[in-house]
Coordinates of C-alpha atoms in Angstrom, one line a residue:
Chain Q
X35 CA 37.3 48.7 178.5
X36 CA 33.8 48.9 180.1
X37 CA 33.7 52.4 182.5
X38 CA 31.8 54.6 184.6
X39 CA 32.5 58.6 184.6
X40 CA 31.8 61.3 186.8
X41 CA 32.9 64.3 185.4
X42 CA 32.6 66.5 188.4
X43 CA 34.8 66.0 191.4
X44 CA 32.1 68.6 193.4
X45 CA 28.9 70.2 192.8
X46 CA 27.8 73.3 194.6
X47 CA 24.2 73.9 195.0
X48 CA 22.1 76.3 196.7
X49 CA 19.3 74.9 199.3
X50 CA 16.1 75.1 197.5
X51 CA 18.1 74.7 193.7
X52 CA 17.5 72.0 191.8
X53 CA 20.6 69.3 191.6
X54 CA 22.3 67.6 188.6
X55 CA 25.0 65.2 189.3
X56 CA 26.2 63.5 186.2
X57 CA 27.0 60.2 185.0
X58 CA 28.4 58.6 181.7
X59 CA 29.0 54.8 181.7
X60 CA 30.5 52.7 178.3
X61 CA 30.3 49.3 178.1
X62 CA 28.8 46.8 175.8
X63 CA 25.5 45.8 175.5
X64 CA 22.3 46.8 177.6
X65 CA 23.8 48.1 181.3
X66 CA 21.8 48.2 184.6
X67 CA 22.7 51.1 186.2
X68 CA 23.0 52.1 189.7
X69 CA 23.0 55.5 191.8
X70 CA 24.7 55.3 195.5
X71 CA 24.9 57.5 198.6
X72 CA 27.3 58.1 201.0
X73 CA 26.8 60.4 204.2
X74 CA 29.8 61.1 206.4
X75 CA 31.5 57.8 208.1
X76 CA 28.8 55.4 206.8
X77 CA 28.6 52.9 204.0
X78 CA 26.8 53.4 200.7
X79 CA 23.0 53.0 200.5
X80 CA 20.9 52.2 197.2
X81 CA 19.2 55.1 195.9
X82 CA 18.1 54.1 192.6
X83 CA 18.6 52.0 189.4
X84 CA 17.8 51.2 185.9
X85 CA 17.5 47.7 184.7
X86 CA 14.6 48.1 182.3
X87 CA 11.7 50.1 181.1
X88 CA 10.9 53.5 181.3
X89 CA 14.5 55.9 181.2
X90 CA 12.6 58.2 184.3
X91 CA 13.5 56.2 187.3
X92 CA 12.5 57.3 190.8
X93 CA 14.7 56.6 193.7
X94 CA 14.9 57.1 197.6
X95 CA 14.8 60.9 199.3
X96 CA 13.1 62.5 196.2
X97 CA 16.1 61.8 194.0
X98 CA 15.6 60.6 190.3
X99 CA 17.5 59.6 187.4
X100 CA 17.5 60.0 183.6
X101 CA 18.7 57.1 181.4
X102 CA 20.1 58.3 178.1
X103 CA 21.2 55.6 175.8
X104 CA 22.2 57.8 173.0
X105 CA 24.0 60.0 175.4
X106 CA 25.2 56.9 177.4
X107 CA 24.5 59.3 180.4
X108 CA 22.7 58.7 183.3
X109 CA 22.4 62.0 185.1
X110 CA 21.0 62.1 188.3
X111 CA 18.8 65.0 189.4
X112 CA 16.2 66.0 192.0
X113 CA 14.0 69.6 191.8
X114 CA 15.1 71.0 195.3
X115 CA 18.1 69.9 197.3
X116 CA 18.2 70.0 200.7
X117 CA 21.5 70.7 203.0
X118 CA 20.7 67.0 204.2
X119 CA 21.5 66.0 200.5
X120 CA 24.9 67.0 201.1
X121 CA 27.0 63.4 200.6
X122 CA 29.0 61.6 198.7
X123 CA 27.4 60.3 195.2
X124 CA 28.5 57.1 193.4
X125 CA 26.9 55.8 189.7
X126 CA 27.7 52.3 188.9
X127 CA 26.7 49.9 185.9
X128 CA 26.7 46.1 185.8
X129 CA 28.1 45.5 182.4
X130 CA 26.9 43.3 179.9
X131 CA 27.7 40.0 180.6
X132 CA 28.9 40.6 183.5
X133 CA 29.9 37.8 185.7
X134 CA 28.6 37.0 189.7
X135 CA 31.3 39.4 190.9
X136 CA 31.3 43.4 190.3
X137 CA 29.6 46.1 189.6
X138 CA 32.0 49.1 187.9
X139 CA 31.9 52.3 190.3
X140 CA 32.5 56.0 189.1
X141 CA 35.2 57.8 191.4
X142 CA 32.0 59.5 193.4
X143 CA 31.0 63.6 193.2
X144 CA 30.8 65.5 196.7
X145 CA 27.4 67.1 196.3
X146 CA 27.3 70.2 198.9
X147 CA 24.4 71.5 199.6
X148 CA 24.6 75.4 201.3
X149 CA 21.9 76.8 203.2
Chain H
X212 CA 16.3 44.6 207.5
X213 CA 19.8 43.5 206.4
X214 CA 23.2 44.0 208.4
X215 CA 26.2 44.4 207.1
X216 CA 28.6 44.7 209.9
X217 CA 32.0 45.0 209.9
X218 CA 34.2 44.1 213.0
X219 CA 35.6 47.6 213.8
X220 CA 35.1 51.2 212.5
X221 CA 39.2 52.6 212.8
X222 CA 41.8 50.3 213.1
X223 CA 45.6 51.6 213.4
X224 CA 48.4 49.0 212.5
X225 CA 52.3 48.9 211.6
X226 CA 54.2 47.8 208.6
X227 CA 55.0 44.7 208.5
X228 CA 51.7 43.7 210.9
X229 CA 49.1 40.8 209.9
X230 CA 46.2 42.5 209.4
X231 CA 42.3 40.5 209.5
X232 CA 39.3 42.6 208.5
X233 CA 35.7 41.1 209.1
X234 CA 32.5 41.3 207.4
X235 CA 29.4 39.4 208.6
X236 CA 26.3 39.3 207.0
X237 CA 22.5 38.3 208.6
X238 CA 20.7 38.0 205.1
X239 CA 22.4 34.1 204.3
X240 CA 23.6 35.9 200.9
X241 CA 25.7 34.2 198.3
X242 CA 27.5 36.9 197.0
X243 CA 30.4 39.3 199.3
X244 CA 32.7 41.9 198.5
X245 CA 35.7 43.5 199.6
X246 CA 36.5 47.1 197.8
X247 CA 38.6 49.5 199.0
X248 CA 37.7 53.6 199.0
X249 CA 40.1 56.1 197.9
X250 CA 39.4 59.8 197.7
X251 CA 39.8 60.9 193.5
X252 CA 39.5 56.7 192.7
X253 CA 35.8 55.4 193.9
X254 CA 35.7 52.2 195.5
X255 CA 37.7 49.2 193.7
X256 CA 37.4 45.6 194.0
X257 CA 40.0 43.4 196.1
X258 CA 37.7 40.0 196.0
X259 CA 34.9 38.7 196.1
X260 CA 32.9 35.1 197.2
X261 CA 30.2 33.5 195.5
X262 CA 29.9 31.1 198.2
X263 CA 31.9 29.5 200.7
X264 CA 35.5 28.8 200.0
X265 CA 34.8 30.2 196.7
X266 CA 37.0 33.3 196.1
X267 CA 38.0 35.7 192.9
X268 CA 40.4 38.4 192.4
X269 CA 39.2 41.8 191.6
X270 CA 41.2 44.7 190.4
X271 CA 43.4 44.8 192.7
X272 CA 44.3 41.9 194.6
X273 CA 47.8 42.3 195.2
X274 CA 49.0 42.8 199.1
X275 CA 45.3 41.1 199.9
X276 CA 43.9 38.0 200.2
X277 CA 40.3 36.6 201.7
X278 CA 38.5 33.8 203.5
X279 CA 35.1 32.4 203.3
X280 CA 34.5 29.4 205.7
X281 CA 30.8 30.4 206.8
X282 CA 28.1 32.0 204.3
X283 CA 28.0 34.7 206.7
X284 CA 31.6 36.0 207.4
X285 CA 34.2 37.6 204.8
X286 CA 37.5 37.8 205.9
X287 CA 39.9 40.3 204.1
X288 CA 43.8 39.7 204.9
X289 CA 46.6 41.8 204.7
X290 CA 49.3 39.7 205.2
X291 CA 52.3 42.2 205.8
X292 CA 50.6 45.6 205.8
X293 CA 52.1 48.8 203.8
X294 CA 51.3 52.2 204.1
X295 CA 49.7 52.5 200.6
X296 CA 47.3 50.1 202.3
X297 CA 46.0 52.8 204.4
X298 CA 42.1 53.2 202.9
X299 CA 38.6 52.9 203.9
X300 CA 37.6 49.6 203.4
X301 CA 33.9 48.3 202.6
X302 CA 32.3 45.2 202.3
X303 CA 29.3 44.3 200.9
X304 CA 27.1 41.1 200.0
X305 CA 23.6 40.6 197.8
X306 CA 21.9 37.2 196.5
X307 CA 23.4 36.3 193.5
X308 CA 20.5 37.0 191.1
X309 CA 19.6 40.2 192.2
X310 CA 21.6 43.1 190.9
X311 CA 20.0 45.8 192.4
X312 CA 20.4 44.9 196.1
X313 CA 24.1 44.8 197.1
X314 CA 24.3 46.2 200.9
X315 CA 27.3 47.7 202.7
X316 CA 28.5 47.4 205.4
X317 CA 29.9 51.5 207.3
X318 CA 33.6 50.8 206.7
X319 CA 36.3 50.5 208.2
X320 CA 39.0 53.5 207.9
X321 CA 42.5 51.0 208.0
X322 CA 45.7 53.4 209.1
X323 CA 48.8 51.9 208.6
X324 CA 51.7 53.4 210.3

């Protein structure tokens, strides 16, 4: 079955630390893949994504992410995290062959960010 | 800029109570969603709508069903609502070739009593 993992059900950071919150994904084929954001009592915003190309993608607020294909990981990170940062984080893939419909979410990782 | 809104932030219902949840969308998109959030589960898929009148189960369809009469409004149904029903419900729409571009709407936090 095609899948996206987030190990880590929190990650603790100190402001000014760099951040790494992770992301495995199995499914057949080539994926796209897809970081998400959630601050308190709002939807989820795009941050990122990987279709193609170079496995360093850039994204939204300073964030980045690293495609691994051997690793089948696709770690987000960013240098120094801010208490703003503090949110819910979602990584999704499209899987190969995937029809009109879905995109496959991980379960999220509470990133908090202390000052 | 595109708006996904979604007719009310906190709703409280009863068991047993017909429950309508709306999603309107400004960007004349193909493609909407329905998921549900749960803390410790992500968001899953109810349905979704590749264009009006068009409808397909997600992963979890049961207790749920969905309307599409206009392009621009996504109707989630809860015909007889439970208390395992309680969630935070999000809907979300993008064109159907672009992958990278689904928006969502804030949610709406469903109590069912």
């Amino acid at each position: 079955a095609q899948s996206v993992a987030q190990p880590e059900d929190q990650v603790n950071v100190a402001e000014g630390n760099p951040l790494t919150v992770k992301c495995t994904y199995s499914v057949s084929g080539n994926p796209y893949l897809f970081w998400y954001v959630q601050y308190p009592n709002r939807g989820l915003q795009f941050l990122l994504k990987y279709i193609t190309g170079d496995n360093l993608v850039k994204g939204s607020y300073g964030f980045e992410a690293e495609f691994n294909k051997s690793q089948t990981s696709f770690h987000l990170k960013k240098p120094s995290a801010l208490v703003s940062d503090s949110a819910l984080y979602f990584c999704a893939v499209r899987p190969y062959g995937g029809s009109q419909g879905n995109l496959i979410f991980g379960k999220g990782t509470k990133l908090s960010v202390k000052p | 800029d595109v708006k996904v809104t979604q007719s009310s932030r906190y709703l409280v219902k009863r068991t047993g109570e017909k429950v309508f949840l709306e999603c309107v969308q400004d960007m004349d998109h193909e493609n909407m969603f329905w998921y549900r959030q749960d803390p410790g589960l992500g968001l899953r898929l109810i349905y979704f709508s590749y264009d009006v009148k068009m409808k397909e189960k997600g992963d979890i369809p049961e207790g749920y069903s969905v309307s599409r009469e206009k392009k621009e409004r996504f109707s989630l149904i809860l015909e007889s609502a439970s208390t395992n029903q309680t969630s935070m419900y999000l809907c979300a729409s993008r064109p159907p070739d672009r992958w990278d571009t689904q928006y969502f709407g804030p949610g709406t936090r469903l109590t069912v009593l």
